[in-house]
Coordinates of N, CA and C in Angstrom, one line a residue:
X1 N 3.3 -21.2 -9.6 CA 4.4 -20.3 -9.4 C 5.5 -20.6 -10.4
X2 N 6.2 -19.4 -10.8 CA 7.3 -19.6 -12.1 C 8.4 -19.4 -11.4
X3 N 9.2 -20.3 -11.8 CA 10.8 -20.7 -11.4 C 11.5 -19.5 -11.4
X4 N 11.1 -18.8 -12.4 CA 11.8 -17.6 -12.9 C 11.8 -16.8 -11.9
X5 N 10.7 -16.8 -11.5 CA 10.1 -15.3 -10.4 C 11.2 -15.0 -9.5
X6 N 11.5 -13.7 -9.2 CA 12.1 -13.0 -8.1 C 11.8 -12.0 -7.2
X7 N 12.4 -12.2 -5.9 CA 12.0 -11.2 -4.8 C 13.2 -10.5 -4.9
X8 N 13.1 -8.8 -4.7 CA 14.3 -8.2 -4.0 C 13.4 -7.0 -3.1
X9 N 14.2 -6.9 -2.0 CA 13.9 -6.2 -1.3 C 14.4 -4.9 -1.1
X10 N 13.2 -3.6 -1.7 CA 14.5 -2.4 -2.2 C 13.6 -1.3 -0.7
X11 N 14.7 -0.6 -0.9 CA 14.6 0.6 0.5 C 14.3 1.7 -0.3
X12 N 13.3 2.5 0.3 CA 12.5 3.6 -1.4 C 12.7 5.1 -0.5
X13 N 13.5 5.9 -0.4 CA 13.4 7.0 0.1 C 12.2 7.5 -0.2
X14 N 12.4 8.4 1.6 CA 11.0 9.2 1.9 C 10.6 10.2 1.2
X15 N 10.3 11.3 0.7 CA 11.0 12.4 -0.2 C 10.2 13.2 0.9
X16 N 9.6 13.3 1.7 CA 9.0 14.0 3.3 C 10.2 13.6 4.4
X17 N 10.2 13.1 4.6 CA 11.2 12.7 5.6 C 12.6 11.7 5.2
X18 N 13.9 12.5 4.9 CA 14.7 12.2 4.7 C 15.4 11.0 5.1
X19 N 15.6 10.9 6.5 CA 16.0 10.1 7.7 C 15.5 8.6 7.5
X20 N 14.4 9.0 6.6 CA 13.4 7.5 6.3 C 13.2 6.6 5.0
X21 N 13.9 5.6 4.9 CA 13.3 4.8 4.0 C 12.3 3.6 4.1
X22 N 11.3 3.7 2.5 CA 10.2 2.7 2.9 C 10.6 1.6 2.7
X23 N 10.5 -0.1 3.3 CA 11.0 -1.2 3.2 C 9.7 -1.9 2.3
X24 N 10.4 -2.7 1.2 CA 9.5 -3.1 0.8 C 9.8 -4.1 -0.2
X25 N 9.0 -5.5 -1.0 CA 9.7 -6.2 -1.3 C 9.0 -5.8 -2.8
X26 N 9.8 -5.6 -3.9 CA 9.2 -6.3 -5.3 C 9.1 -7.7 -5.9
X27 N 8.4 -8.3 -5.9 CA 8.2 -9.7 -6.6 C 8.2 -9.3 -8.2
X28 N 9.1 -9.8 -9.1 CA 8.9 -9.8 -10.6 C 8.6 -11.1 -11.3
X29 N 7.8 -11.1 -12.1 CA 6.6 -12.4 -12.3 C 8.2 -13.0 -13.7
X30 N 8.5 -12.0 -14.4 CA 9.4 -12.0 -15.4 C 10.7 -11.2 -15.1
X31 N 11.6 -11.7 -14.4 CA 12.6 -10.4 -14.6 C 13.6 -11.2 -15.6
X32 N 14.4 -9.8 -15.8 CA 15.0 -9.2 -16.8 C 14.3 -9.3 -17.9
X33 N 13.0 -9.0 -18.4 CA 12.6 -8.4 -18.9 C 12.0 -6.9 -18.3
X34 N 12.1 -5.8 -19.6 CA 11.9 -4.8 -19.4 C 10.7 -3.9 -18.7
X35 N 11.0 -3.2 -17.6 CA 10.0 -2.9 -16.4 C 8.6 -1.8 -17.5
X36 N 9.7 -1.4 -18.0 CA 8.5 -0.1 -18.3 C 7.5 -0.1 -18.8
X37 N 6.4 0.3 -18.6 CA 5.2 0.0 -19.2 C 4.4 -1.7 -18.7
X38 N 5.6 -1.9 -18.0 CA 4.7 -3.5 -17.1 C 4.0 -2.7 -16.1
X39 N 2.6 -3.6 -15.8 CA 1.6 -3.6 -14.9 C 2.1 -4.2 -13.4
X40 N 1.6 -3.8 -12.5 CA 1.9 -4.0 -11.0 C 1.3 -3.8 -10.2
X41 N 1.2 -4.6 -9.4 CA 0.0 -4.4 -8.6 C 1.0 -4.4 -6.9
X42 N 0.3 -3.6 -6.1 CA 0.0 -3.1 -4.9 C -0.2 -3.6 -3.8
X43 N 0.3 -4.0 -2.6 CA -0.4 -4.9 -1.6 C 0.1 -4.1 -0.4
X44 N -1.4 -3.9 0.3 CA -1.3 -3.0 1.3 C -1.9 -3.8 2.7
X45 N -1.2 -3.6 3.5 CA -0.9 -4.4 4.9 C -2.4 -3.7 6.0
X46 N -2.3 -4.3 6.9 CA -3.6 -3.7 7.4 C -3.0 -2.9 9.1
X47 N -3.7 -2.6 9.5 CA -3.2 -2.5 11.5 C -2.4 -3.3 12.4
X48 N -1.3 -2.7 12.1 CA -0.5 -3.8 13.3 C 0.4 -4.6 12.6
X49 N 0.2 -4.6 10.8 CA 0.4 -5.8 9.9 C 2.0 -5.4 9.9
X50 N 2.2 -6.5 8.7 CA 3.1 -5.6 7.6 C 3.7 -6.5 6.7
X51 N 4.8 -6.2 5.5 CA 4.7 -6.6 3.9 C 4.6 -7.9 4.0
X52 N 4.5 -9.1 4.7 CA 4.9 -10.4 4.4 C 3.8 -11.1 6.0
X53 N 2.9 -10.4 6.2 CA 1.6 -10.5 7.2 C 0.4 -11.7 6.6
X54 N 0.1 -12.0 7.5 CA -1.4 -12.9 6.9 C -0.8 -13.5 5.6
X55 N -1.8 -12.8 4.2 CA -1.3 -13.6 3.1 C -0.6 -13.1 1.9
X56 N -0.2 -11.5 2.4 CA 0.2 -10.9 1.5 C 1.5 -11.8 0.8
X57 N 2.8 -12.4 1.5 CA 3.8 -12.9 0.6 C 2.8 -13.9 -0.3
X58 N 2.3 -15.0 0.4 CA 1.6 -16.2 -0.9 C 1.2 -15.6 -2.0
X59 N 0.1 -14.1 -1.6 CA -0.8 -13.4 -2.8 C 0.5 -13.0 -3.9
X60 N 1.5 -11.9 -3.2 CA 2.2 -11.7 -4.4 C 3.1 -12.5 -4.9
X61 N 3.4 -13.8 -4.2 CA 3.9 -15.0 -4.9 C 3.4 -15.8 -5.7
X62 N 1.9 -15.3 -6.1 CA 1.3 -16.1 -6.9 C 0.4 -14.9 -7.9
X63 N 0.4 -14.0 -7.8 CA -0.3 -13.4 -8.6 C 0.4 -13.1 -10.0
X64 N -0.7 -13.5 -11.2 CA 0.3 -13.9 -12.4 C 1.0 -12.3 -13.1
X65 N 1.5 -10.9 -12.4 CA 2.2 -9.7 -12.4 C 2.8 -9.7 -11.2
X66 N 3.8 -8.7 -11.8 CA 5.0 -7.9 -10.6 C 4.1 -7.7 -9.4
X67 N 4.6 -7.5 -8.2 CA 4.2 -6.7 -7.1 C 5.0 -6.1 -6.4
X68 N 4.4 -5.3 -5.5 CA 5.3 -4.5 -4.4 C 4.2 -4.3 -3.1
X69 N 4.8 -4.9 -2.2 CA 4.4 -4.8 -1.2 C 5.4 -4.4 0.0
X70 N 5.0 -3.1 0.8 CA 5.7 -2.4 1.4 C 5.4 -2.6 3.5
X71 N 6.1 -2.1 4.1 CA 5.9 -2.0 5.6 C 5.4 -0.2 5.4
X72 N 4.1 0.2 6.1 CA 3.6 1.3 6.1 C 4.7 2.4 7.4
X73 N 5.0 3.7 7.6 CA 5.9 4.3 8.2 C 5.5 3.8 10.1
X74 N 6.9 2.9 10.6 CA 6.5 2.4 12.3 C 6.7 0.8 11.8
X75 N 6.0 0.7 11.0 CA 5.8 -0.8 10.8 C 6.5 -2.1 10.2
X76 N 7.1 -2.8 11.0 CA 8.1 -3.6 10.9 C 9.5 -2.8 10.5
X77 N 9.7 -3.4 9.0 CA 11.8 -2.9 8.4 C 11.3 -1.5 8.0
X78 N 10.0 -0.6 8.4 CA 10.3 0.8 7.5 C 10.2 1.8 9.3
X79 N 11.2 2.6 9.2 CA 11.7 3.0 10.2 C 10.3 4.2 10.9
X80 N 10.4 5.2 11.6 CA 9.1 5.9 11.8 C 8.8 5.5 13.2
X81 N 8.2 6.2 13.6 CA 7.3 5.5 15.3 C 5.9 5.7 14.9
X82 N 5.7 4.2 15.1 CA 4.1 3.5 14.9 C 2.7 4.2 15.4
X83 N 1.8 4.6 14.7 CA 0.6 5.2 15.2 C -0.2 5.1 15.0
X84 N -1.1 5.0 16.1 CA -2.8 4.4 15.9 C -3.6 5.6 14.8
X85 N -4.0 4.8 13.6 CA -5.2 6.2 12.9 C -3.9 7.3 12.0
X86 N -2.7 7.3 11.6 CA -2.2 7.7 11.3 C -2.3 7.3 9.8
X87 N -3.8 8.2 8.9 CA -4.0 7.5 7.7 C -3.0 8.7 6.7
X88 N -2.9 9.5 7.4 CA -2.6 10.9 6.7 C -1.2 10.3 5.8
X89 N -0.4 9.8 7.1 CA 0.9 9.2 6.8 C 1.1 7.8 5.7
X90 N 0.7 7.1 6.3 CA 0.1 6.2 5.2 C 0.0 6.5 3.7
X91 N -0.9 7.7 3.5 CA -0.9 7.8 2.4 C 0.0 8.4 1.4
X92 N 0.8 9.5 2.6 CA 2.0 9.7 1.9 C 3.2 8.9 1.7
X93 N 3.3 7.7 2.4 CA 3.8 6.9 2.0 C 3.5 5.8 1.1
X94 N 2.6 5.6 0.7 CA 1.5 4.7 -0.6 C 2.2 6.0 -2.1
X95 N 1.5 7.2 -1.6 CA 2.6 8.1 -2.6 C 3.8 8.2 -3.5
X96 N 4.9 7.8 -2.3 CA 6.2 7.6 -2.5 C 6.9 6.8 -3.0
X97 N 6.1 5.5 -2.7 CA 6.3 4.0 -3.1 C 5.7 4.5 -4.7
X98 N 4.5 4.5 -5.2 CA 3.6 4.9 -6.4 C 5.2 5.6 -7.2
X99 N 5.1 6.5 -6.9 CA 6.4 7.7 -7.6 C 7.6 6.8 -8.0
X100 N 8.2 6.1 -6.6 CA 9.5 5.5 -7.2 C 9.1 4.5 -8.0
X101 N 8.1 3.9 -8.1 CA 8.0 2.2 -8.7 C 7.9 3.2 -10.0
X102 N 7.0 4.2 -10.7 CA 6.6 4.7 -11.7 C 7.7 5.3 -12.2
X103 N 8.4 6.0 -11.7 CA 9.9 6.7 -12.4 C 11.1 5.7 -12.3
X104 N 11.3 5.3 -11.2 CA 12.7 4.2 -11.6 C 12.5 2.7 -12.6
X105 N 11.4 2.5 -12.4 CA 11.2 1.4 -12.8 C 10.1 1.3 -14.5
X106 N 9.0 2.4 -14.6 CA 8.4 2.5 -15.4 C 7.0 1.5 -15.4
X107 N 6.8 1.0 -14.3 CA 5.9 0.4 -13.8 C 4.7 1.3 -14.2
X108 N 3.3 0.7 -14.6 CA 1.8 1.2 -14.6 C 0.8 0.3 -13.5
X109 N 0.6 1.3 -12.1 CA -0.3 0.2 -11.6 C -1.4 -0.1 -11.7
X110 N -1.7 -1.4 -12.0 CA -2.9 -2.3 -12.4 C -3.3 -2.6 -11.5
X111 N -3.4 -2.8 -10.1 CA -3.9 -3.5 -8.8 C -4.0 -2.9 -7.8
X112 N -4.7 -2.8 -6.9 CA -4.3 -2.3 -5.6 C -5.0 -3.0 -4.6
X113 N -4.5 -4.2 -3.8 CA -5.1 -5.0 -2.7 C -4.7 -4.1 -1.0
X114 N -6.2 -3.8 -0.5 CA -5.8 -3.7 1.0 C -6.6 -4.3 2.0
X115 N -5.6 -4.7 2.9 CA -5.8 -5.2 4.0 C -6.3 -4.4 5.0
X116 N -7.6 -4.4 5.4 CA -8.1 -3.8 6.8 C -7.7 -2.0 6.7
X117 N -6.9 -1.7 7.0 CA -6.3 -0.3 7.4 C -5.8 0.1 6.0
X118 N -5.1 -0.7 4.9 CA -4.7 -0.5 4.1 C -5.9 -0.5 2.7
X119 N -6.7 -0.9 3.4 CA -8.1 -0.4 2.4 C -8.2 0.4 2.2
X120 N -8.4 1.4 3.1 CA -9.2 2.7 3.6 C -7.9 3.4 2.9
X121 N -6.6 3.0 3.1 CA -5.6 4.3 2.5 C -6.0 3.9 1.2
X122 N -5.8 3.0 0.9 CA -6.0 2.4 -0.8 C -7.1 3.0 -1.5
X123 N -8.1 3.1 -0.9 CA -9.1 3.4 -1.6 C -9.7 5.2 -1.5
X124 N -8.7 5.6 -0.3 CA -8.3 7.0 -0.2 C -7.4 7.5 -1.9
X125 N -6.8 6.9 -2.0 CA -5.5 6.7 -3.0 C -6.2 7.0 -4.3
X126 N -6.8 5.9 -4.7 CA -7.9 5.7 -5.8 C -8.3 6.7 -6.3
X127 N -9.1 7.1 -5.4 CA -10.6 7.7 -5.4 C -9.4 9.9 -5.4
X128 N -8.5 9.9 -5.2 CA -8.2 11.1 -5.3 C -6.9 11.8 -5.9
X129 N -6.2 10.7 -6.5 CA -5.0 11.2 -7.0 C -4.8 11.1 -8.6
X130 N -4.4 11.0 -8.9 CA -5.0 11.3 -10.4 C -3.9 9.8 -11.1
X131 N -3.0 9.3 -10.6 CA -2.3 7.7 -10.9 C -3.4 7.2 -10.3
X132 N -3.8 7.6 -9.6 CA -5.2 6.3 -8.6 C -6.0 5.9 -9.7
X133 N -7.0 7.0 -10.0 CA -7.9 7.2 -10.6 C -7.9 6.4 -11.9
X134 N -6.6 5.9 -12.2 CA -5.9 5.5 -13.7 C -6.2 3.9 -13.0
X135 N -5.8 3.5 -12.0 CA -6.1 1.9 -12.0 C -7.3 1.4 -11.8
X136 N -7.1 0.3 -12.5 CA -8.6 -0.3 -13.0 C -9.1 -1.7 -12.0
X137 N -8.5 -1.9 -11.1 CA -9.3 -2.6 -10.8 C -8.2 -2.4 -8.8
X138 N -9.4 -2.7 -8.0 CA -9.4 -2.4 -6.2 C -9.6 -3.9 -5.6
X139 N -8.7 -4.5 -4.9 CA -9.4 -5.1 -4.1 C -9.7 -4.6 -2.2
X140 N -10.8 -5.3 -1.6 CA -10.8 -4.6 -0.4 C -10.8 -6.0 0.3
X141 N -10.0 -6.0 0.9 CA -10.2 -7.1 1.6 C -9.9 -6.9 3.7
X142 N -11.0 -7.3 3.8 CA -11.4 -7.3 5.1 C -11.8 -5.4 5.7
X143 N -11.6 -4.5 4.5 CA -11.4 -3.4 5.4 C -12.7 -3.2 6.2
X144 N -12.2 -1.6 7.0 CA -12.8 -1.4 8.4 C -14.5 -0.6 7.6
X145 N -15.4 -1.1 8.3 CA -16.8 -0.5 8.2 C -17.8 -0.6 9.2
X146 N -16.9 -1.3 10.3 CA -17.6 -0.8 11.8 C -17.0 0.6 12.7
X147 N -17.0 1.6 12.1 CA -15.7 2.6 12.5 C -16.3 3.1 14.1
X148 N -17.4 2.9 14.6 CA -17.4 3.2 15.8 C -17.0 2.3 17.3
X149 N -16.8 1.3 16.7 CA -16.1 0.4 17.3 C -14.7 0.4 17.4
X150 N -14.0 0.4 16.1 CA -12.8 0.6 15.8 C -12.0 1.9 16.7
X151 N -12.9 2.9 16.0 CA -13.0 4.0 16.7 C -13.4 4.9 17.9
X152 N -12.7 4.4 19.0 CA -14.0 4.8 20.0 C -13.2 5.4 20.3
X153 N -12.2 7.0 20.5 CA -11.4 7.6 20.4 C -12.0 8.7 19.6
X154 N -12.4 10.2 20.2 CA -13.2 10.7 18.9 C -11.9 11.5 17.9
X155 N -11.0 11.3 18.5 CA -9.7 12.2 17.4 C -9.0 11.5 16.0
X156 N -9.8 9.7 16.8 CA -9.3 8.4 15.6 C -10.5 9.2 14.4
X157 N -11.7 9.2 15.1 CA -12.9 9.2 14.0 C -13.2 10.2 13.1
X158 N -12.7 11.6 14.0 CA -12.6 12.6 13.3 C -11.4 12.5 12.3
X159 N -10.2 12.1 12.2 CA -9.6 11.6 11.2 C -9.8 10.7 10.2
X160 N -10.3 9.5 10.8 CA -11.2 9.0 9.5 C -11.8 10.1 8.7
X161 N -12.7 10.7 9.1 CA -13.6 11.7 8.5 C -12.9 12.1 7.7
X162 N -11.9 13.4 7.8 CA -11.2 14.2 7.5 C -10.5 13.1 5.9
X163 N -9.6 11.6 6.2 CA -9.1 11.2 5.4 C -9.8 10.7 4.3
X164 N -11.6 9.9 4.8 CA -12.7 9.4 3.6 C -13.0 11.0 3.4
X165 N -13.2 11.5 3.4 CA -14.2 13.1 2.9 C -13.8 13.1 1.2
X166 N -12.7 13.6 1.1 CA -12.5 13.6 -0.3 C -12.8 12.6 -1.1
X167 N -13.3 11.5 -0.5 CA -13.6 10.6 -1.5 C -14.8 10.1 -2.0
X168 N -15.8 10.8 -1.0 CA -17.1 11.2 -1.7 C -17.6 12.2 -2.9
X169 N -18.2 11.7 -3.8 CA -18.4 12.5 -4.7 C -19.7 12.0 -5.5
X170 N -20.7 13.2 -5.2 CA -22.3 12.8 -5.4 C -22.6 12.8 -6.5

């Protein structure tokens, strides 16, 4: 870990919901040097989690680029009321965070790590938005692929459906 390195913890309006900002920390591997066009990587929290959960702080404290790791909407400092299966949301907030790091900061992201719940948005993300498609490398760590278990709720499952659908492609 470099001496240098800094945490700040920035509040990222919702651009869907006004009332709301996303809480979230950036780690900078180098600051004050110039953001734009630096690589950055992603760390996405899993069910129930959130930005500084299990190992996300150590990971982005030690990974040799910037990070940002955020509280998804309900979850911990990002305001919202919390909900089971609510990937739709998620993603528009994975969105928002994407947008502000890319326009205020000139950030390109290089990474995207998810945890459990935050796999499935991450790799939702990836696989369909056209900045996704641009990062080169996914990690998945621990996500869900017992979904009938997970899922035993058929309104959770049928939303899974609906959120992986677009992400098959034969």
């Amino acid at each position: 870990m470099t001496a240098e390195r800094t945490s700040t913890k920035l509040y990222i309006p919702h651009p869907n919901q006004p009332e709301l900002s996303i809480c979230g920390v950036l780690e900078q591997y180098a600051p004050g040097v110039d953001t734009k066009g630096r690589k950055i990587a992603l760390i996405l929290h899993g069910t129930m989690g959130h930005k500084d959960y299990l190992f996300q702080r150590r990971l982005a404290q030690r990974l040799p680029m910037d990070s940002f790791r955020f509280d998804f909407r309900g979850n911990h400092e990002t305001g919202g009321t919390w909900k089971q299966g609510a990937l739709e949301e998620d993603l528009e907030d994975l969105n928002a965070v994407v947008a502000y790091l890319t326009s205020t900061y000139g950030y390109e992201i290089e990474l995207v790590v998810g945890h459990s719940r935050g796999s499935l948005v991450g790799f939702r993300w990836i696989s369909t938005t056209e900045v996704g498609r641009k990062v080169p490398a996914f990690v998945n760590a621990s996500g869900r692929y017992r979904m009938r278990v997970s899922f035993s709720r058929k309104a959770n499952l049928k939303s899974l459906i609906v959120l992986m659908a677009p992400c098959y492609h034969p």
